[in-house]
Each structure stands twice: as structure tokens, then as C-alpha cells.
mmCIF file of C-alpha atoms in Angstrom:
data_model
loop_
_atom_site.group_PDB
_atom_site.id
_atom_site.type_symbol
_atom_site.label_atom_id
_atom_site.label_comp_id
_atom_site.label_asym_id
_atom_site.label_seq_id
_atom_site.Cartn_x
_atom_site.Cartn_y
_atom_site.Cartn_z
ATOM 1 C CA MET A 822 0.000 0.000 0.000
ATOM 2 C CA ALA A 823 2.890 2.333 0.767
ATOM 3 C CA ASP A 824 4.307 1.757 -2.708
ATOM 4 C CA ALA A 825 0.926 2.536 -4.250
ATOM 5 C CA GLY A 826 0.623 5.729 -2.218
ATOM 6 C CA THR A 827 4.103 6.853 -3.204
ATOM 7 C CA ARG A 828 3.300 6.137 -6.841
ATOM 8 C CA VAL A 829 0.122 8.271 -6.669
ATOM 9 C CA ARG A 830 2.031 11.157 -5.076
ATOM 10 C CA SER A 831 4.764 10.851 -7.714
ATOM 11 C CA SER A 832 2.167 10.879 -10.484
ATOM 12 C CA ALA A 833 0.532 14.040 -9.111
ATOM 13 C CA ALA A 834 3.904 15.781 -8.750
ATOM 14 C CA PHE A 835 4.885 14.608 -12.237
ATOM 15 C CA TYR A 836 1.849 16.311 -13.792
ATOM 16 C CA VAL A 837 2.333 19.460 -11.689
ATOM 17 C CA VAL A 838 5.856 19.830 -13.101
ATOM 18 C CA GLY A 839 4.704 19.095 -16.663
ATOM 19 C CA GLY A 840 1.724 21.451 -16.442
ATOM 20 C CA SER A 841 3.801 24.273 -15.004
ATOM 21 C CA TRP A 842 6.394 23.869 -17.735
ATOM 22 C CA LEU A 843 3.625 23.906 -20.353
ATOM 23 C CA ALA A 844 2.256 27.187 -18.940
ATOM 24 C CA ALA A 845 5.720 28.761 -19.044
ATOM 25 C CA MET A 846 6.241 27.702 -22.666
ATOM 26 C CA ALA A 847 2.805 29.041 -23.630
ATOM 27 C CA GLY A 848 3.766 32.376 -22.125
ATOM 28 C CA ALA A 849 7.103 32.376 -23.937
ATOM 29 C CA ASN A 850 5.272 32.173 -27.286
ATOM 30 C CA LEU A 851 2.178 34.295 -26.620
ATOM 31 C CA ALA A 852 3.567 37.243 -28.573
ATOM 32 C CA THR A 853 3.939 35.313 -31.858
ATOM 33 C CA PRO A 854 0.756 36.548 -33.626
ATOM 34 C CA LEU A 855 1.209 40.013 -32.084
ATOM 35 C CA TYR A 856 4.675 40.663 -33.514
ATOM 36 C CA ALA A 857 3.166 42.019 -36.730
ATOM 37 C CA VAL A 858 1.023 44.376 -34.611
ATOM 38 C CA TYR A 859 4.080 45.547 -32.663
ATOM 39 C CA GLU A 860 5.998 45.939 -35.936
ATOM 40 C CA ARG A 861 3.363 48.346 -37.284
ATOM 41 C CA ARG A 862 2.702 50.101 -33.982
ATOM 42 C CA PHE A 863 6.322 50.620 -32.920
ATOM 43 C CA GLY A 864 7.744 50.976 -36.451
ATOM 44 C CA PHE A 865 10.560 48.426 -36.740
ATOM 45 C CA SER A 866 11.723 46.068 -39.524
ATOM 46 C CA SER A 867 11.525 42.299 -40.008
ATOM 47 C CA ALA A 868 15.235 42.095 -39.180
ATOM 48 C CA ALA A 869 14.617 43.865 -35.850
ATOM 49 C CA LEU A 870 11.737 41.472 -35.228
ATOM 50 C CA THR A 871 14.007 38.441 -35.576
ATOM 51 C CA LEU A 872 16.480 40.031 -33.159
ATOM 52 C CA VAL A 873 13.670 40.495 -30.627
ATOM 53 C CA PHE A 874 12.671 36.866 -31.081
ATOM 54 C CA ALA A 875 16.261 35.580 -30.912
ATOM 55 C CA THR A 876 17.031 37.531 -27.718
ATOM 56 C CA TYR A 877 15.111 34.791 -25.924
ATOM 57 C CA ALA A 878 17.458 32.060 -27.178
ATOM 58 C CA LEU A 879 20.606 34.147 -26.693
ATOM 59 C CA VAL A 880 19.773 34.660 -23.004
ATOM 60 C CA LEU A 881 18.382 31.175 -22.515
ATOM 61 C CA ALA A 882 21.524 29.307 -23.613
ATOM 62 C CA PRO A 883 23.906 30.759 -20.987
ATOM 63 C CA ALA A 884 21.124 30.663 -18.379
ATOM 64 C CA LEU A 885 20.936 26.889 -18.841
ATOM 65 C CA LEU A 886 24.641 26.636 -18.065
ATOM 66 C CA VAL A 887 24.227 28.684 -14.901
ATOM 67 C CA PHE A 888 21.088 26.997 -13.586
ATOM 68 C CA GLY A 889 21.450 23.433 -14.910
ATOM 69 C CA GLN A 890 23.865 22.433 -12.154
ATOM 70 C CA LEU A 891 22.198 24.703 -9.601
ATOM 71 C CA SER A 892 19.118 22.485 -9.544
ATOM 72 C CA ASP A 893 21.377 19.522 -8.683
ATOM 73 C CA ARG A 894 22.726 21.510 -5.687
ATOM 74 C CA LEU A 895 19.665 23.408 -4.372
ATOM 75 C CA GLY A 896 16.920 21.041 -5.465
ATOM 76 C CA ARG A 897 14.539 21.043 -8.419
ATOM 77 C CA ARG A 898 11.584 22.718 -6.669
ATOM 78 C CA ARG A 899 13.319 25.965 -5.758
ATOM 79 C CA VAL A 900 14.866 26.480 -9.168
ATOM 80 C CA MET A 901 11.618 25.631 -10.993
ATOM 81 C CA ALA A 902 9.570 27.990 -8.810
ATOM 82 C CA ALA A 903 12.070 30.806 -9.322
ATOM 83 C CA GLY A 904 11.913 30.194 -13.075
ATOM 84 C CA LEU A 905 8.118 30.389 -13.102
ATOM 85 C CA VAL A 906 8.066 33.663 -11.142
ATOM 86 C CA THR A 907 10.630 35.089 -13.582
ATOM 87 C CA ALA A 908 8.461 33.939 -16.495
ATOM 88 C CA GLY A 909 5.583 35.890 -14.962
ATOM 89 C CA SER A 910 7.767 39.003 -14.927
ATOM 90 C CA GLY A 911 8.386 38.630 -18.664
ATOM 91 C CA LEU A 912 4.643 38.457 -19.313
ATOM 92 C CA ALA A 913 4.123 41.618 -17.269
ATOM 93 C CA LEU A 914 6.712 43.440 -19.398
ATOM 94 C CA PHE A 915 4.875 42.419 -22.582
ATOM 95 C CA ALA A 916 1.556 43.609 -21.150
ATOM 96 C CA LEU A 917 3.090 47.009 -20.340
ATOM 97 C CA ALA A 918 5.078 47.386 -23.596
ATOM 98 C CA THR A 919 5.129 50.831 -25.196
ATOM 99 C CA GLY A 920 8.117 50.403 -27.526
ATOM 100 C CA ILE A 921 10.597 47.909 -28.948
ATOM 101 C CA GLY A 922 12.860 48.229 -25.900
ATOM 102 C CA TRP A 923 10.131 46.656 -23.781
ATOM 103 C CA LEU A 924 9.954 43.729 -26.216
ATOM 104 C CA PHE A 925 13.704 43.118 -25.970
ATOM 105 C CA ALA A 926 13.490 43.233 -22.168
ATOM 106 C CA ALA A 927 10.494 40.888 -22.090
ATOM 107 C CA ARG A 928 12.158 38.340 -24.357
ATOM 108 C CA ALA A 929 15.382 38.487 -22.327
ATOM 109 C CA VAL A 930 13.476 37.844 -19.095
ATOM 110 C CA GLN A 931 11.566 34.982 -20.733
ATOM 111 C CA GLY A 932 14.836 33.434 -21.913
ATOM 112 C CA LEU A 933 16.220 33.661 -18.386
ATOM 113 C CA ALA A 934 13.041 32.059 -17.024
ATOM 114 C CA VAL A 935 13.066 29.087 -19.383
ATOM 115 C CA GLY A 936 16.809 28.703 -18.792
ATOM 116 C CA MET A 937 16.116 28.405 -15.069
ATOM 117 C CA LEU A 938 13.231 26.022 -15.637
ATOM 118 C CA GLY A 939 14.373 23.767 -18.493
ATOM 119 C CA GLY A 940 17.177 21.685 -16.996
ATOM 120 C CA ALA A 941 15.493 21.409 -13.583
ATOM 121 C CA ALA A 942 12.078 20.443 -14.973
ATOM 122 C CA SER A 943 13.400 17.865 -17.434
ATOM 123 C CA ALA A 944 15.463 16.215 -14.677
ATOM 124 C CA ALA A 945 12.520 16.349 -12.229
ATOM 125 C CA LEU A 946 10.246 14.629 -14.744
ATOM 126 C CA VAL A 947 12.697 11.732 -15.064
ATOM 127 C CA GLU A 948 12.942 11.441 -11.268
ATOM 128 C CA LEU A 949 9.148 11.566 -10.809
ATOM 129 C CA ASP A 950 8.254 9.394 -13.820
ATOM 130 C CA PRO A 951 5.488 6.971 -12.696
ATOM 131 C CA ARG A 952 6.130 4.705 -15.724
ATOM 132 C CA PRO A 953 9.849 4.930 -16.542
ATOM 133 C CA GLU A 954 9.737 1.799 -18.678
ATOM 134 C CA GLU A 955 7.489 3.699 -21.128
ATOM 135 C CA HIS A 956 9.750 6.800 -21.292
ATOM 136 C CA THR A 957 6.856 8.926 -20.028
ATOM 137 C CA ALA A 958 9.245 11.645 -18.825
ATOM 138 C CA ALA A 959 10.524 12.270 -22.343
ATOM 139 C CA LEU A 960 6.957 12.391 -23.660
ATOM 140 C CA MET A 961 5.868 14.866 -20.978
ATOM 141 C CA ALA A 962 8.935 17.072 -21.567
ATOM 142 C CA ALA A 963 8.306 17.141 -25.295
ATOM 143 C CA LEU A 964 4.569 17.763 -24.881
ATOM 144 C CA ALA A 965 5.144 20.543 -22.343
ATOM 145 C CA GLN A 966 7.456 22.373 -24.716
ATOM 146 C CA ALA A 967 5.606 21.725 -27.959
ATOM 147 C CA GLY A 968 2.111 21.889 -26.455
ATOM 148 C CA GLY A 969 2.828 25.110 -24.621
ATOM 149 C CA SER A 970 4.498 26.623 -27.662
ATOM 150 C CA ALA A 971 1.398 25.740 -29.716
ATOM 151 C CA ALA A 972 -1.158 26.900 -27.159
ATOM 152 C CA GLY A 973 0.521 30.299 -26.811
ATOM 153 C CA PRO A 974 0.137 31.670 -30.351
ATOM 154 C CA ILE A 975 -3.238 30.006 -30.978
ATOM 155 C CA SER A 976 -4.867 31.397 -27.824
ATOM 156 C CA ALA A 977 -3.167 34.809 -28.146
ATOM 157 C CA GLY A 978 -4.302 35.147 -31.765
ATOM 158 C CA MET A 979 -7.911 34.369 -30.886
ATOM 159 C CA LEU A 980 -7.959 36.687 -27.877
ATOM 160 C CA ALA A 981 -6.262 39.496 -29.810
ATOM 161 C CA GLU A 982 -8.735 39.187 -32.686
ATOM 162 C CA TRP A 983 -11.985 38.824 -30.764
ATOM 163 C CA ALA A 984 -11.488 39.813 -27.091
ATOM 164 C CA PRO A 985 -10.991 43.239 -25.499
ATOM 165 C CA ALA A 986 -7.537 44.620 -24.624
ATOM 166 C CA PRO A 987 -5.825 42.619 -27.411
ATOM 167 C CA ARG A 988 -2.264 43.455 -26.288
ATOM 168 C CA VAL A 989 -2.873 42.847 -22.583
ATOM 169 C CA LEU A 990 -5.528 40.214 -21.826
ATOM 170 C CA CYS A 991 -3.645 37.123 -23.046
ATOM 171 C CA TYR A 992 -0.605 38.025 -20.929
ATOM 172 C CA VAL A 993 -2.694 38.589 -17.792
ATOM 173 C CA ILE A 994 -4.407 35.194 -18.126
ATOM 174 C CA VAL A 995 -1.183 33.223 -18.613
ATOM 175 C CA LEU A 996 0.562 35.261 -15.895
ATOM 176 C CA ALA A 997 -2.049 34.022 -13.410
ATOM 177 C CA LEU A 998 -1.569 30.404 -14.557
ATOM 178 C CA THR A 999 2.215 30.705 -14.326
ATOM 179 C CA LEU A 1000 2.161 32.043 -10.769
ATOM 180 C CA LEU A 1001 -0.284 29.295 -9.808
ATOM 181 C CA GLY A 1002 2.241 26.816 -11.237
ATOM 182 C CA ALA A 1003 5.021 28.303 -9.098
ATOM 183 C CA PHE A 1004 2.898 27.836 -5.965
ATOM 184 C CA ALA A 1005 2.022 24.245 -6.940
ATOM 185 C CA VAL A 1006 5.662 23.311 -7.634
ATOM 186 C CA LEU A 1007 6.688 24.424 -4.145
ATOM 187 C CA ARG A 1008 4.040 22.090 -2.679
ATOM 188 C CA ILE A 1009 5.387 18.861 -4.221
ATOM 189 C CA PRO A 1010 8.053 16.665 -2.572
ATOM 190 C CA GLU A 1011 11.637 17.255 -3.704
ATOM 191 C CA PRO A 1012 11.969 14.980 -6.784
ATOM 192 C CA GLY A 1013 15.547 13.740 -6.291
ATOM 193 C CA ALA A 1014 18.437 13.727 -3.874
ATOM 194 C CA VAL A 1015 20.259 17.040 -3.606
ATOM 195 C CA THR A 1016 23.914 16.650 -4.603
ATOM 196 C CA ALA A 1017 26.464 17.767 -2.050
ATOM 197 C CA GLY A 1018 29.190 20.219 -2.996
ATOM 198 C CA ARG A 1019 29.739 23.863 -3.783
ATOM 199 C CA TRP A 1020 27.860 25.292 -6.738
ATOM 200 C CA THR A 1021 29.927 26.893 -9.476
ATOM 201 C CA MET A 1022 28.970 28.118 -12.909
ATOM 202 C CA GLN A 1023 29.446 25.137 -15.174
ATOM 203 C CA ARG A 1024 30.977 24.939 -18.593
ATOM 204 C CA PRO A 1025 29.185 22.810 -21.191
ATOM 205 C CA HIS A 1026 30.282 19.298 -20.258
ATOM 206 C CA VAL A 1027 29.092 15.881 -21.309
ATOM 207 C CA PRO A 1028 30.584 12.567 -20.122
ATOM 208 C CA PRO A 1029 33.096 11.300 -22.725
ATOM 209 C CA GLU A 1030 31.306 7.990 -23.207
ATOM 210 C CA ILE A 1031 28.145 9.639 -24.586
ATOM 211 C CA ARG A 1032 29.612 12.604 -26.489
ATOM 212 C CA VAL A 1033 29.163 11.228 -30.014
ATOM 213 C CA ALA A 1034 25.557 10.269 -29.326
ATOM 214 C CA PHE A 1035 25.041 13.614 -27.593
ATOM 215 C CA ALA A 1036 26.246 15.506 -30.686
ATOM 216 C CA ARG A 1037 23.905 13.546 -32.944
ATOM 217 C CA LEU A 1038 20.924 14.110 -30.641
ATOM 218 C CA SER A 1039 21.696 17.811 -30.173
ATOM 219 C CA ILE A 1040 21.895 18.451 -33.923
ATOM 220 C CA THR A 1041 18.565 16.667 -34.346
ATOM 221 C CA SER A 1042 16.947 18.822 -31.659
ATOM 222 C CA ALA A 1043 18.471 22.094 -32.878
ATOM 223 C CA ALA A 1044 17.430 21.482 -36.496
ATOM 224 C CA VAL A 1045 13.779 20.652 -35.787
ATOM 225 C CA TRP A 1046 13.423 23.469 -33.240
ATOM 226 C CA ALA A 1047 14.948 25.909 -35.752
ATOM 227 C CA ILE A 1048 12.007 25.141 -38.043
ATOM 228 C CA CYS A 1049 9.563 25.822 -35.221
ATOM 229 C CA ALA A 1050 11.371 29.077 -34.475
ATOM 230 C CA LEU A 1051 10.936 30.109 -38.095
ATOM 231 C CA PHE A 1052 7.183 29.486 -37.832
ATOM 232 C CA LEU A 1053 7.010 31.413 -34.565
ATOM 233 C CA SER A 1054 9.026 34.425 -35.763
ATOM 234 C CA VAL A 1055 8.884 35.305 -39.470
ATOM 235 C CA VAL A 1056 6.178 32.957 -40.777
ATOM 236 C CA PRO A 1057 3.376 35.212 -39.437
ATOM 237 C CA SER A 1058 4.676 37.987 -41.716
ATOM 238 C CA TYR A 1059 5.288 35.446 -44.490
ATOM 239 C CA ALA A 1060 1.725 34.122 -44.164
ATOM 240 C CA ALA A 1061 0.216 37.618 -43.962
ATOM 241 C CA GLU A 1062 1.936 38.512 -47.239
ATOM 242 C CA LEU A 1063 1.107 35.179 -48.861
ATOM 243 C CA LEU A 1064 -2.573 35.240 -47.855
ATOM 244 C CA ASP A 1065 -3.024 39.038 -47.895
ATOM 245 C CA THR A 1066 -4.592 39.038 -44.420
ATOM 246 C CA HIS A 1067 -4.080 40.607 -41.002
ATOM 247 C CA ASN A 1068 -6.458 38.250 -39.165
ATOM 248 C CA LEU A 1069 -4.550 37.489 -35.951
ATOM 249 C CA ALA A 1070 -6.567 34.379 -35.136
ATOM 250 C CA LEU A 1071 -5.693 32.866 -38.527
ATOM 251 C CA LEU A 1072 -2.009 33.830 -38.320
ATOM 252 C CA GLY A 1073 -1.727 32.544 -34.757
ATOM 253 C CA SER A 1074 -3.388 29.261 -35.725
ATOM 254 C CA VAL A 1075 -1.081 28.733 -38.710
ATOM 255 C CA CYS A 1076 1.948 29.290 -36.478
ATOM 256 C CA GLY A 1077 0.618 27.123 -33.668
ATOM 257 C CA LEU A 1078 -0.386 24.327 -36.037
ATOM 258 C CA ILE A 1079 3.192 23.095 -36.418
ATOM 259 C CA LEU A 1080 3.470 22.466 -32.687
ATOM 260 C CA ALA A 1081 -0.050 21.089 -32.376
ATOM 261 C CA ALA A 1082 0.897 18.541 -35.053
ATOM 262 C CA SER A 1083 4.068 17.847 -33.079
ATOM 263 C CA CYS A 1084 2.034 16.996 -29.974
ATOM 264 C CA VAL A 1085 -0.203 14.574 -31.892
ATOM 265 C CA ALA A 1086 2.850 12.904 -33.459
ATOM 266 C CA GLN A 1087 4.472 12.511 -30.043
ATOM 267 C CA LEU A 1088 1.376 10.855 -28.610
ATOM 268 C CA LEU A 1089 1.225 8.437 -31.537
ATOM 269 C CA ALA A 1090 4.956 7.647 -31.343
ATOM 270 C CA ARG A 1091 5.265 7.510 -27.559
ATOM 271 C CA ARG A 1092 5.891 3.749 -27.431
ATOM 272 C CA VAL A 1093 8.509 3.686 -30.172
ATOM 273 C CA THR A 1094 11.884 2.475 -28.870
ATOM 274 C CA ALA A 1095 13.804 2.336 -32.165
ATOM 275 C CA PHE A 1096 15.202 5.798 -31.487
ATOM 276 C CA ALA A 1097 17.577 6.068 -34.452
ATOM 277 C CA GLN A 1098 14.965 5.058 -37.028
ATOM 278 C CA ALA A 1099 12.354 7.338 -35.447
ATOM 279 C CA GLN A 1100 14.684 10.337 -35.593
ATOM 280 C CA ALA A 1101 15.594 9.624 -39.212
ATOM 281 C CA ALA A 1102 11.898 9.419 -40.138
ATOM 282 C CA GLY A 1103 11.092 12.623 -38.255
ATOM 283 C CA LEU A 1104 13.929 14.552 -39.868
ATOM 284 C CA THR A 1105 12.803 13.439 -43.321
ATOM 285 C CA LEU A 1106 9.219 14.566 -42.648
ATOM 286 C CA ALA A 1107 10.497 17.927 -41.424
ATOM 287 C CA ALA A 1108 12.503 18.370 -44.642
ATOM 288 C CA ALA A 1109 9.346 17.664 -46.663
ATOM 289 C CA GLY A 1110 7.551 20.341 -44.617
ATOM 290 C CA LEU A 1111 10.213 22.907 -45.529
ATOM 291 C CA ALA A 1112 9.799 22.041 -49.212
ATOM 292 C CA ALA A 1113 6.040 22.634 -48.934
ATOM 293 C CA LEU A 1114 6.642 25.957 -47.143
ATOM 294 C CA VAL A 1115 8.835 27.202 -49.990
ATOM 295 C CA ALA A 1116 6.343 26.040 -52.630
ATOM 296 C CA ALA A 1117 3.411 27.752 -50.873
ATOM 297 C CA PHE A 1118 4.595 31.299 -51.543
ATOM 298 C CA PRO A 1119 4.724 31.413 -55.385
ATOM 299 C CA LEU A 1120 1.452 29.459 -55.535
ATOM 300 C CA HIS A 1121 -0.255 31.616 -52.839
ATOM 301 C CA SER A 1122 -1.595 28.366 -51.421
ATOM 302 C CA LEU A 1123 -3.073 28.145 -47.937
ATOM 303 C CA ALA A 1124 -3.351 24.361 -48.403
ATOM 304 C CA LEU A 1125 0.397 24.065 -48.967
ATOM 305 C CA LEU A 1126 1.095 26.306 -45.978
ATOM 306 C CA ILE A 1127 -1.043 24.050 -43.795
ATOM 307 C CA ALA A 1128 0.651 20.964 -45.265
ATOM 308 C CA ALA A 1129 4.035 22.498 -44.458
ATOM 309 C CA ALA A 1130 3.023 23.040 -40.824
ATOM 310 C CA LEU A 1131 1.607 19.515 -40.508
ATOM 311 C CA LEU A 1132 4.610 17.773 -42.083
ATOM 312 C CA ALA A 1133 7.189 19.844 -40.225
ATOM 313 C CA GLY A 1134 5.248 19.475 -36.979
ATOM 314 C CA ALA A 1135 4.947 15.699 -37.281
ATOM 315 C CA GLY A 1136 8.649 15.471 -38.074
ATOM 316 C CA HIS A 1137 9.524 17.714 -35.145
ATOM 317 C CA GLY A 1138 7.448 15.669 -32.707
ATOM 318 C CA ILE A 1139 8.815 12.279 -33.710
ATOM 319 C CA ALA A 1140 12.450 13.391 -33.961
ATOM 320 C CA PHE A 1141 12.523 15.457 -30.773
ATOM 321 C CA LEU A 1142 10.716 12.853 -28.655
ATOM 322 C CA ALA A 1143 13.102 10.124 -29.799
ATOM 323 C CA ALA A 1144 16.133 12.369 -29.215
ATOM 324 C CA GLN A 1145 14.980 13.283 -25.688
ATOM 325 C CA SER A 1146 14.212 9.630 -24.890
ATOM 326 C CA GLU A 1147 17.614 8.445 -26.083
ATOM 327 C CA LEU A 1148 19.329 11.203 -24.093
ATOM 328 C CA ASN A 1149 17.456 10.272 -20.902
ATOM 329 C CA VAL A 1150 18.593 6.671 -21.267
ATOM 330 C CA ALA A 1151 22.200 7.640 -21.995
ATOM 331 C CA ALA A 1152 22.752 10.372 -19.352
ATOM 332 C CA PRO A 1153 24.216 9.256 -15.988
ATOM 333 C CA ALA A 1154 21.660 9.758 -13.203
ATOM 334 C CA GLY A 1155 23.928 11.972 -11.092
ATOM 335 C CA ARG A 1156 24.600 14.342 -13.986
ATOM 336 C CA ARG A 1157 21.229 14.380 -15.674
ATOM 337 C CA GLY A 1158 20.569 18.058 -14.901
ATOM 338 C CA GLU A 1159 23.779 19.317 -16.490
ATOM 339 C CA VAL A 1160 23.543 16.959 -19.496
ATOM 340 C CA ASN A 1161 20.006 18.181 -20.193
ATOM 341 C CA ALA A 1162 21.194 21.760 -19.723
ATOM 342 C CA ALA A 1163 23.958 21.232 -22.295
ATOM 343 C CA PHE A 1164 21.464 19.605 -24.682
ATOM 344 C CA TYR A 1165 19.052 22.546 -24.512
ATOM 345 C CA THR A 1166 21.918 25.037 -24.698
ATOM 346 C CA LEU A 1167 23.003 23.680 -28.082
ATOM 347 C CA THR A 1168 19.381 23.477 -29.208
ATOM 348 C CA TYR A 1169 18.675 27.127 -28.485
ATOM 349 C CA LEU A 1170 22.006 28.354 -29.849
ATOM 350 C CA GLY A 1171 21.113 26.627 -33.122
ATOM 351 C CA VAL A 1172 17.702 28.294 -33.045
ATOM 352 C CA ALA A 1173 19.227 31.735 -32.402
ATOM 353 C CA VAL A 1174 21.778 31.458 -35.219
ATOM 354 C CA SER A 1175 19.200 30.317 -37.772
ATOM 355 C CA VAL A 1176 16.581 32.932 -36.853
ATOM 356 C CA ILE A 1177 19.050 35.826 -36.734
ATOM 357 C CA GLY A 1178 20.591 34.700 -40.015
ATOM 358 C CA THR A 1179 17.180 34.666 -41.687
ATOM 359 C CA GLY A 1180 16.360 38.087 -40.290
ATOM 360 C CA LEU A 1181 19.623 39.599 -41.533
ATOM 361 C CA LEU A 1182 18.956 38.182 -44.990
ATOM 362 C CA THR A 1183 15.693 40.143 -45.141
ATOM 363 C CA LEU A 1184 17.726 43.369 -45.067
ATOM 364 C CA ALA A 1185 19.017 42.589 -48.563
ATOM 365 C CA ILE A 1186 16.497 40.208 -50.128
ATOM 366 C CA PRO A 1187 12.716 39.614 -49.989
ATOM 367 C CA LEU A 1188 11.331 37.616 -47.087
ATOM 368 C CA SER A 1189 10.256 34.760 -49.375
ATOM 369 C CA THR A 1190 13.819 34.396 -50.719
ATOM 370 C CA ALA A 1191 15.248 34.436 -47.187
ATOM 371 C CA VAL A 1192 12.841 31.662 -46.188
ATOM 372 C CA THR A 1193 13.938 29.650 -49.243
ATOM 373 C CA ILE A 1194 17.613 29.951 -48.261
ATOM 374 C CA PHE A 1195 16.777 28.937 -44.690
ATOM 375 C CA ALA A 1196 14.831 25.915 -45.979
ATOM 376 C CA ALA A 1197 17.664 24.778 -48.234
ATOM 377 C CA THR A 1198 20.266 25.084 -45.475
ATOM 378 C CA ILE A 1199 18.283 23.443 -42.682
ATOM 379 C CA GLY A 1200 16.924 20.843 -45.099
ATOM 380 C CA ALA A 1201 20.477 19.729 -45.888
ATOM 381 C CA VAL A 1202 21.216 19.447 -42.150
ATOM 382 C CA LEU A 1203 18.030 17.433 -41.602
ATOM 383 C CA LEU A 1204 18.732 14.892 -44.318
ATOM 384 C CA SER A 1205 22.428 14.457 -43.528
ATOM 385 C CA THR A 1206 21.623 13.916 -39.838
ATOM 386 C CA ALA A 1207 18.948 11.372 -40.793
ATOM 387 C CA VAL A 1208 21.631 9.409 -42.658
ATOM 388 C CA TRP A 1209 23.904 9.655 -39.598
ATOM 389 C CA HIS A 1210 21.193 8.112 -37.416
ATOM 390 C CA LEU A 1211 20.727 5.206 -39.796
ATOM 391 C CA ARG A 1212 24.466 4.560 -40.192
ATOM 392 C CA ARG A 1213 25.506 4.949 -36.545
#
């Protein structure tokens, strides 16, 4: 009976951590359909928009290095709760924004928040996993990130289009949910044993025995998340130009569709244990999605745009879930926090480089051409990494 009671408590804590992480990721992507509104209202370019978006990743990557080991020393609960409160501060900055400087500050604070939360939450999910034999922790981590990232732009677009206070209400609602998550996280038992020793800022470090696999998994994650970042940053402007519309609900739904498809794919693939083959299949689907995205513009086709989001989203979900699952199996238990921190650091650095590069291209060439160059470059990375998985 004691084992059953412990399992119930672990299950409840497991879903508290996953739900709180989902709320934080929704908040981190709420502004997606509103960027075009800010661009018109505050008068900045598409290149400046990508810099605003990428500020999140540029702050997040070093934050993971600082806080990944800290959760091993202070405990998961404290670091997660601090991350959620910081995420709430970023939402407040967005709600109060009166110029582009506020947007940069909000994105920086959000990057810091997710950097505090990411390594601690992913490690806590593994330690609280009620069904470790089914890799439920990896599924919950992937769903929290993809599901939250999908829910943010979809709900913000609908509220901005049809509800009052379009640039405030969505942030206030998710701020309340995020603070509720911080309170709930502090109420759960500490997920794992706190490691003794003095905390120091860590350099990116992965045990030598898993470094080759780690590189392969990190490239997989960075490539598929770079596609999502494209959809969450410049695709709203791309879609508005392609479809000749400023309907925020439609633009938010198109952007969120890629991550909604990712969630469905993860649920369908959750029992797959052939990690290499799953990642190769996911990367190939994502490459097909990029091809459809490029083809949509000259044809002015909403159907192709939707197909691009569905294909890329399915590929993202399958590849990322398999990569996270393989990493959880490979990482030593005592260093899981810092290995996950290093994994997400490389993921977000890849996202930042690709998004900033695309934005800088728009200074010299049309947005559609910049998206084509992005698709060709990332597509080559996707397919070559798929071959690496199959030949490992």
C-alpha cells in the first residue's frame, strides 16, 4: 500500500511539473501573432523582429549553463519555482510594452526564465516518472514544450482578434496560470536527492562515453526546433503577405499548427523504442515540410502552408521525442541536470543562429527568398543527420 501511495504522489507531482512547464512555454510564445502588430505600432523592420525573437534564445543558452547544475545543488523545486516567477515578470513586461525596448526586455526575461526552468524540470520529470519503462518523462517534456508553444500563439491570436484589450488580456491570463504553477511546484516533494558540494557556474560538459551520441541528438533537436522558431518568428509575416490578411486568429493558428501537429505525433509515437529510425523518419518529414513551405509562396496556397506546418510538426514531434528519450537513457543519473542543460543550450544556440541569419537576410532580399535559403540550409542538415542516425 505504501508503494501505491508513493506512486500516486509521484504521479501528481509529475503532472504538476509538466503542467507548469507547459504554462511557461505558452507564455514564452504568446507574442507570436502580435509581432506584426508591434511591428506596425512601434515601427521596426523584419530584421529587428528576428532580433527580438532571438534575444530569448541568446539569453536562454547561458542561463541553462548557470542553472542546470544549480538544480542539482539546491533542489529542483526551488529552481523551478524561481523560473516560473521570472516567467511571470516577462509576461508583465509584454503587457506594459510601449516600444521595442520593452519587447527586448520581455524576451530576455523569458529566456532567463526558461533557462532556469528547463534543466530542472526535465530532470525532475525523469525522477518523478510513474512509468519509466514507457519513457513517459521524455513524452511529458516534449509535450510541455511543444504543447505550450502551440497553445501560446493560438490562444493569443484568438484573444487578440476577438477579445478586449488585445495586447494585454492574453498576458494577464497566462501570468495568473504561471504564478499558480510556481505555488504548486513548491508544494510537491523534492523529486531527487540534492547533490552535495559547492555550486559553481558550469561549462558545457558531457561525459566522454556519450559525447558522439550527444552531438547527434543535439543536432537533431536544434534542427527541428529551428524550423519551429521560423514558424514562430517570421512565418506570421510570411503568411500575412502570402494570404493578404491581417487576421490574428488565422495567423496565430497557422503558427501554432506546427506544434499542435508535433504533440499529436508525439502521442502516436510515444511507445517507439527504435530511437535512431524514429529520428531519421522525423527529420525526413520535417525536410518535406520545408519544401512545402517554400512552394506555398509562389502558388499563394493556404493548403500548402497548412501541409508544411503539418509535415514539419509531425517530423519535429517524432524526432525530438526520440532524441529526448535516447538522451534520458544515456545520461548518468547523477549528472542528468547538467547533461540536459547542455542539450538545450546547443538546441537554443542553433535556433538563435538560424533565426538571426534569416532576419539579416531580409535586409538585402525579400522575405520569401530568405525563407527559401533557410529551408535549403536546414533541409540539408536534416537529411544528412537522418543518414547519420541510420548509419551509426
